[in-house]
Amino acid sequence: MSARRLGTVCWGVTGLVAALTAALPATAGTCPASTTCSTTVTFTVTAPDGLTITVPSGPVNIGSGAPGGQISGQLGSITVSDQRATLAATWTASVVAATGGFTTGGGTAPETIPNTAVLYWSGAATGTTGSGTFVPGQANAAAAQSLDLSRTAFSKTTGSGANSATWNPTVVINVPAGAVAGVYTGTVNHSVA
């Protein structure tokens, strides 16, 4: 047989083997009787939504009061949803009032209630899902904190997997004695990390 013809036959055999190999399903191997044959199986658990916080869009009216008094009301439900499905699924939700405080009219000094006069307490969770420890930043009115600084509103300190927590915080305004009458507007800002 000529070298050229032999080469053609070899290439033909190689192509046939490759085609047969591609057509055969993958196997775990061949095992003798009374022996366990194992196949490795993989799959992926996805975490599509990550870590989010949902707050009332507002405006939220928490009531009215006289100069030198207090105004107190609940903001509505705040929810942290943690769909990261991590082994250490912990998070901290923070809250702070806008730097400029709450203002009416032209926002002059008598028309401004500073954020030092704005207090916040989260209270206990109104609902949770998942495992772990959920901790309110301020469990009751006695623990209320001013919102001139960033404060912990709620946190999850232990646990794994998907989880969520909802709370309905209370905001308290210490109205200055020199405040003028009017509808005051400002923001209370939540975040989670």
PDB file of N, CA and C in Angstrom, residues 125-188:
ATOM      1  N   ALA A 125     -39.465  44.403  65.582  1.00  0.00           N
ATOM      2  CA  ALA A 125     -39.871  44.036  64.229  1.00  0.00           C
ATOM      3  C   ALA A 125     -41.353  43.679  64.203  1.00  0.00           C
ATOM      4  N   THR A 126     -42.039  44.115  63.160  1.00  0.00           N
ATOM      5  CA  THR A 126     -43.434  43.721  62.971  1.00  0.00           C
ATOM      6  C   THR A 126     -43.528  42.417  62.189  1.00  0.00           C
ATOM      7  N   GLY A 127     -42.410  41.997  61.597  1.00  0.00           N
ATOM      8  CA  GLY A 127     -42.374  40.728  60.882  1.00  0.00           C
ATOM      9  C   GLY A 127     -40.963  40.412  60.430  1.00  0.00           C
ATOM     10  N   THR A 128     -40.586  39.143  60.453  1.00  0.00           N
ATOM     11  CA  THR A 128     -39.284  38.698  59.949  1.00  0.00           C
ATOM     12  C   THR A 128     -39.464  37.380  59.206  1.00  0.00           C
ATOM     13  N   THR A 129     -38.524  37.090  58.305  1.00  0.00           N
ATOM     14  CA  THR A 129     -38.453  35.783  57.657  1.00  0.00           C
ATOM     15  C   THR A 129     -37.006  35.318  57.694  1.00  0.00           C
ATOM     16  N   GLY A 130     -36.807  34.018  57.602  1.00  0.00           N
ATOM     17  CA  GLY A 130     -35.456  33.470  57.619  1.00  0.00           C
ATOM     18  C   GLY A 130     -34.954  33.254  59.032  1.00  0.00           C
ATOM     19  N   SER A 131     -33.735  32.744  59.112  1.00  0.00           N
ATOM     20  CA  SER A 131     -33.141  32.427  60.411  1.00  0.00           C
ATOM     21  C   SER A 131     -32.153  33.502  60.828  1.00  0.00           C
ATOM     22  N   GLY A 132     -31.856  33.549  62.114  1.00  0.00           N
ATOM     23  CA  GLY A 132     -30.869  34.496  62.615  1.00  0.00           C
ATOM     24  C   GLY A 132     -31.434  35.422  63.665  1.00  0.00           C
ATOM     25  N   THR A 133     -30.610  36.379  64.080  1.00  0.00           N
ATOM     26  CA  THR A 133     -30.966  37.322  65.141  1.00  0.00           C
ATOM     27  C   THR A 133     -31.208  38.702  64.548  1.00  0.00           C
ATOM     28  N   PHE A 134     -32.419  39.222  64.727  1.00  0.00           N
ATOM     29  CA  PHE A 134     -32.795  40.553  64.250  1.00  0.00           C
ATOM     30  C   PHE A 134     -32.834  41.497  65.453  1.00  0.00           C
ATOM     31  N   VAL A 135     -32.142  42.634  65.354  1.00  0.00           N
ATOM     32  CA  VAL A 135     -31.972  43.518  66.512  1.00  0.00           C
ATOM     33  C   VAL A 135     -32.469  44.928  66.180  1.00  0.00           C
ATOM     34  N   PRO A 136     -33.454  45.458  66.930  1.00  0.00           N
ATOM     35  CA  PRO A 136     -33.878  46.843  66.707  1.00  0.00           C
ATOM     36  C   PRO A 136     -32.804  47.818  67.159  1.00  0.00           C
ATOM     37  N   GLY A 137     -32.672  48.903  66.436  1.00  0.00           N
ATOM     38  CA  GLY A 137     -31.695  49.914  66.841  1.00  0.00           C
ATOM     39  C   GLY A 137     -32.099  50.614  68.117  1.00  0.00           C
ATOM     40  N   GLN A 138     -33.391  50.852  68.279  1.00  0.00           N
ATOM     41  CA  GLN A 138     -33.940  51.493  69.479  1.00  0.00           C
ATOM     42  C   GLN A 138     -35.228  50.741  69.818  1.00  0.00           C
ATOM     43  N   ALA A 139     -35.192  49.948  70.847  1.00  0.00           N
ATOM     44  CA  ALA A 139     -36.300  49.035  71.142  1.00  0.00           C
ATOM     45  C   ALA A 139     -37.574  49.742  71.594  1.00  0.00           C
ATOM     46  N   ASN A 140     -37.431  50.933  72.215  1.00  0.00           N
ATOM     47  CA  ASN A 140     -38.608  51.621  72.751  1.00  0.00           C
ATOM     48  C   ASN A 140     -38.366  53.125  72.779  1.00  0.00           C
ATOM     49  N   ALA A 141     -39.381  53.871  73.217  1.00  0.00           N
ATOM     50  CA  ALA A 141     -39.304  55.333  73.210  1.00  0.00           C
ATOM     51  C   ALA A 141     -38.166  55.858  74.071  1.00  0.00           C
ATOM     52  N   ALA A 142     -37.873  55.165  75.160  1.00  0.00           N
ATOM     53  CA  ALA A 142     -36.793  55.612  76.050  1.00  0.00           C
ATOM     54  C   ALA A 142     -35.429  55.545  75.371  1.00  0.00           C
ATOM     55  N   ALA A 143     -35.320  54.721  74.333  1.00  0.00           N
ATOM     56  CA  ALA A 143     -34.041  54.554  73.632  1.00  0.00           C
ATOM     57  C   ALA A 143     -33.938  55.419  72.384  1.00  0.00           C
ATOM     58  N   ALA A 144     -34.915  56.304  72.150  1.00  0.00           N
ATOM     59  CA  ALA A 144     -34.920  57.136  70.945  1.00  0.00           C
ATOM     60  C   ALA A 144     -33.628  57.933  70.802  1.00  0.00           C
ATOM     61  N   GLN A 145     -33.178  58.090  69.545  1.00  0.00           N
ATOM     62  CA  GLN A 145     -31.932  58.813  69.271  1.00  0.00           C
ATOM     63  C   GLN A 145     -32.184  59.937  68.274  1.00  0.00           C
ATOM     64  N   SER A 146     -31.421  61.024  68.416  1.00  0.00           N
ATOM     65  CA  SER A 146     -31.546  62.138  67.484  1.00  0.00           C
ATOM     66  C   SER A 146     -30.963  61.748  66.132  1.00  0.00           C
ATOM     67  N   LEU A 147     -31.512  62.343  65.076  1.00  0.00           N
ATOM     68  CA  LEU A 147     -31.101  61.984  63.724  1.00  0.00           C
ATOM     69  C   LEU A 147     -30.144  62.989  63.099  1.00  0.00           C
ATOM     70  N   ASP A 148     -29.406  63.723  63.926  1.00  0.00           N
ATOM     71  CA  ASP A 148     -28.358  64.584  63.383  1.00  0.00           C
ATOM     72  C   ASP A 148     -27.144  63.761  62.971  1.00  0.00           C
ATOM     73  N   LEU A 149     -27.063  62.519  63.473  1.00  0.00           N
ATOM     74  CA  LEU A 149     -26.008  61.580  63.108  1.00  0.00           C
ATOM     75  C   LEU A 149     -26.648  60.315  62.557  1.00  0.00           C
ATOM     76  N   SER A 150     -25.892  59.571  61.758  1.00  0.00           N
ATOM     77  CA  SER A 150     -26.387  58.297  61.254  1.00  0.00           C
ATOM     78  C   SER A 150     -26.529  57.309  62.409  1.00  0.00           C
ATOM     79  N   ARG A 151     -27.696  56.698  62.520  1.00  0.00           N
ATOM     80  CA  ARG A 151     -27.984  55.750  63.600  1.00  0.00           C
ATOM     81  C   ARG A 151     -28.336  54.384  63.012  1.00  0.00           C
ATOM     82  N   THR A 152     -28.138  53.346  63.799  1.00  0.00           N
ATOM     83  CA  THR A 152     -28.588  52.016  63.393  1.00  0.00           C
ATOM     84  C   THR A 152     -30.087  51.924  63.620  1.00  0.00           C
ATOM     85  N   ALA A 153     -30.830  51.679  62.552  1.00  0.00           N
ATOM     86  CA  ALA A 153     -32.278  51.526  62.664  1.00  0.00           C
ATOM     87  C   ALA A 153     -32.646  50.086  63.000  1.00  0.00           C
ATOM     88  N   PHE A 154     -31.977  49.151  62.333  1.00  0.00           N
ATOM     89  CA  PHE A 154     -32.224  47.730  62.562  1.00  0.00           C
ATOM     90  C   PHE A 154     -31.019  46.967  62.050  1.00  0.00           C
ATOM     91  N   SER A 155     -30.798  45.776  62.586  1.00  0.00           N
ATOM     92  CA  SER A 155     -29.680  44.969  62.093  1.00  0.00           C
ATOM     93  C   SER A 155     -29.993  43.486  62.220  1.00  0.00           C
ATOM     94  N   LYS A 156     -29.266  42.710  61.456  1.00  0.00           N
ATOM     95  CA  LYS A 156     -29.309  41.249  61.567  1.00  0.00           C
ATOM     96  C   LYS A 156     -27.886  40.810  61.851  1.00  0.00           C
ATOM     97  N   THR A 157     -27.681  40.166  62.981  1.00  0.00           N
ATOM     98  CA  THR A 157     -26.321  39.911  63.459  1.00  0.00           C
ATOM     99  C   THR A 157     -25.859  38.471  63.303  1.00  0.00           C
ATOM    100  N   THR A 158     -26.785  37.536  63.068  1.00  0.00           N
ATOM    101  CA  THR A 158     -26.409  36.137  62.849  1.00  0.00           C
ATOM    102  C   THR A 158     -27.352  35.523  61.824  1.00  0.00           C
ATOM    103  N   GLY A 159     -26.985  34.357  61.323  1.00  0.00           N
ATOM    104  CA  GLY A 159     -27.866  33.613  60.433  1.00  0.00           C
ATOM    105  C   GLY A 159     -27.360  33.572  59.005  1.00  0.00           C
ATOM    106  N   SER A 160     -27.951  32.689  58.219  1.00  0.00           N
ATOM    107  CA  SER A 160     -27.557  32.523  56.827  1.00  0.00           C
ATOM    108  C   SER A 160     -28.794  32.393  55.952  1.00  0.00           C
ATOM    109  N   GLY A 161     -28.595  32.551  54.650  1.00  0.00           N
ATOM    110  CA  GLY A 161     -29.685  32.380  53.695  1.00  0.00           C
ATOM    111  C   GLY A 161     -30.570  33.605  53.566  1.00  0.00           C
ATOM    112  N   ALA A 162     -31.582  33.484  52.710  1.00  0.00           N
ATOM    113  CA  ALA A 162     -32.499  34.595  52.459  1.00  0.00           C
ATOM    114  C   ALA A 162     -33.273  34.959  53.726  1.00  0.00           C
ATOM    115  N   ASN A 163     -33.532  36.257  53.906  1.00  0.00           N
ATOM    116  CA  ASN A 163     -34.228  36.729  55.102  1.00  0.00           C
ATOM    117  C   ASN A 163     -34.814  38.110  54.858  1.00  0.00           C
ATOM    118  N   SER A 164     -35.654  38.556  55.774  1.00  0.00           N
ATOM    119  CA  SER A 164     -36.195  39.917  55.701  1.00  0.00           C
ATOM    120  C   SER A 164     -36.652  40.363  57.077  1.00  0.00           C
ATOM    121  N   ALA A 165     -36.771  41.664  57.240  1.00  0.00           N
ATOM    122  CA  ALA A 165     -37.295  42.237  58.485  1.00  0.00           C
ATOM    123  C   ALA A 165     -38.083  43.493  58.154  1.00  0.00           C
ATOM    124  N   THR A 166     -39.190  43.683  58.867  1.00  0.00           N
ATOM    125  CA  THR A 166     -40.024  44.874  58.702  1.00  0.00           C
ATOM    126  C   THR A 166     -40.256  45.504  60.066  1.00  0.00           C
ATOM    127  N   TRP A 167     -40.185  46.828  60.121  1.00  0.00           N
ATOM    128  CA  TRP A 167     -40.498  47.554  61.351  1.00  0.00           C
ATOM    129  C   TRP A 167     -41.215  48.849  60.993  1.00  0.00           C
ATOM    130  N   ASN A 168     -41.894  49.445  61.971  1.00  0.00           N
ATOM    131  CA  ASN A 168     -42.646  50.681  61.764  1.00  0.00           C
ATOM    132  C   ASN A 168     -42.143  51.713  62.770  1.00  0.00           C
ATOM    133  N   PRO A 169     -41.132  52.494  62.401  1.00  0.00           N
ATOM    134  CA  PRO A 169     -40.478  53.381  63.361  1.00  0.00           C
ATOM    135  C   PRO A 169     -41.323  54.598  63.723  1.00  0.00           C
ATOM    136  N   THR A 170     -41.004  55.151  64.872  1.00  0.00           N
ATOM    137  CA  THR A 170     -41.652  56.373  65.341  1.00  0.00           C
ATOM    138  C   THR A 170     -40.667  57.531  65.276  1.00  0.00           C
ATOM    139  N   VAL A 171     -41.125  58.657  64.751  1.00  0.00           N
ATOM    140  CA  VAL A 171     -40.332  59.886  64.715  1.00  0.00           C
ATOM    141  C   VAL A 171     -40.952  60.881  65.697  1.00  0.00           C
ATOM    142  N   VAL A 172     -40.103  61.482  66.519  1.00  0.00           N
ATOM    143  CA  VAL A 172     -40.538  62.463  67.517  1.00  0.00           C
ATOM    144  C   VAL A 172     -39.854  63.793  67.215  1.00  0.00           C
ATOM    145  N   ILE A 173     -40.637  64.857  67.125  1.00  0.00           N
ATOM    146  CA  ILE A 173     -40.096  66.196  66.882  1.00  0.00           C
ATOM    147  C   ILE A 173     -40.222  67.009  68.163  1.00  0.00           C
ATOM    148  N   ASN A 174     -39.097  67.481  68.673  1.00  0.00           N
ATOM    149  CA  ASN A 174     -39.116  68.437  69.784  1.00  0.00           C
ATOM    150  C   ASN A 174     -39.205  69.834  69.176  1.00  0.00           C
ATOM    151  N   VAL A 175     -40.397  70.393  69.180  1.00  0.00           N
ATOM    152  CA  VAL A 175     -40.625  71.674  68.508  1.00  0.00           C
ATOM    153  C   VAL A 175     -40.010  72.803  69.334  1.00  0.00           C
ATOM    154  N   PRO A 176     -39.090  73.587  68.762  1.00  0.00           N
ATOM    155  CA  PRO A 176     -38.492  74.700  69.513  1.00  0.00           C
ATOM    156  C   PRO A 176     -39.556  75.713  69.948  1.00  0.00           C
ATOM    157  N   ALA A 177     -39.330  76.330  71.081  1.00  0.00           N
ATOM    158  CA  ALA A 177     -40.282  77.324  71.588  1.00  0.00           C
ATOM    159  C   ALA A 177     -40.420  78.501  70.637  1.00  0.00           C
ATOM    160  N   GLY A 178     -39.369  78.793  69.871  1.00  0.00           N
ATOM    161  CA  GLY A 178     -39.412  79.932  68.956  1.00  0.00           C
ATOM    162  C   GLY A 178     -39.835  79.581  67.546  1.00  0.00           C
ATOM    163  N   ALA A 179     -40.295  78.345  67.315  1.00  0.00           N
ATOM    164  CA  ALA A 179     -40.688  77.936  65.962  1.00  0.00           C
ATOM    165  C   ALA A 179     -41.934  78.689  65.511  1.00  0.00           C
ATOM    166  N   VAL A 180     -41.969  79.055  64.228  1.00  0.00           N
ATOM    167  CA  VAL A 180     -43.145  79.729  63.683  1.00  0.00           C
ATOM    168  C   VAL A 180     -44.131  78.688  63.158  1.00  0.00           C
ATOM    169  N   ALA A 181     -45.395  79.089  63.044  1.00  0.00           N
ATOM    170  CA  ALA A 181     -46.425  78.176  62.552  1.00  0.00           C
ATOM    171  C   ALA A 181     -46.216  77.890  61.071  1.00  0.00           C
ATOM    172  N   GLY A 182     -46.549  76.694  60.657  1.00  0.00           N
ATOM    173  CA  GLY A 182     -46.427  76.319  59.247  1.00  0.00           C
ATOM    174  C   GLY A 182     -46.305  74.813  59.096  1.00  0.00           C
ATOM    175  N   VAL A 183     -46.375  74.363  57.859  1.00  0.00           N
ATOM    176  CA  VAL A 183     -46.166  72.946  57.548  1.00  0.00           C
ATOM    177  C   VAL A 183     -44.680  72.747  57.275  1.00  0.00           C
ATOM    178  N   TYR A 184     -44.038  71.959  58.097  1.00  0.00           N
ATOM    179  CA  TYR A 184     -42.594  71.716  57.981  1.00  0.00           C
ATOM    180  C   TYR A 184     -42.341  70.445  57.163  1.00  0.00           C
ATOM    181  N   THR A 185     -41.316  70.524  56.330  1.00  0.00           N
ATOM    182  CA  THR A 185     -40.982  69.396  55.458  1.00  0.00           C
ATOM    183  C   THR A 185     -39.491  69.094  55.534  1.00  0.00           C
ATOM    184  N   GLY A 186     -39.169  67.820  55.570  1.00  0.00           N
ATOM    185  CA  GLY A 186     -37.772  67.377  55.548  1.00  0.00           C
ATOM    186  C   GLY A 186     -37.751  65.898  55.216  1.00  0.00           C
ATOM    187  N   THR A 187     -36.586  65.306  55.195  1.00  0.00           N
ATOM    188  CA  THR A 187     -36.502  63.883  54.864  1.00  0.00           C
ATOM    189  C   THR A 187     -35.805  63.091  55.964  1.00  0.00           C
ATOM    190  N   VAL A 188     -36.270  61.862  56.122  1.00  0.00           N
ATOM    191  CA  VAL A 188     -35.604  60.869  56.966  1.00  0.00           C
ATOM    192  C   VAL A 188     -35.091  59.801  56.006  1.00  0.00           C
TER     193      VAL A 188
END
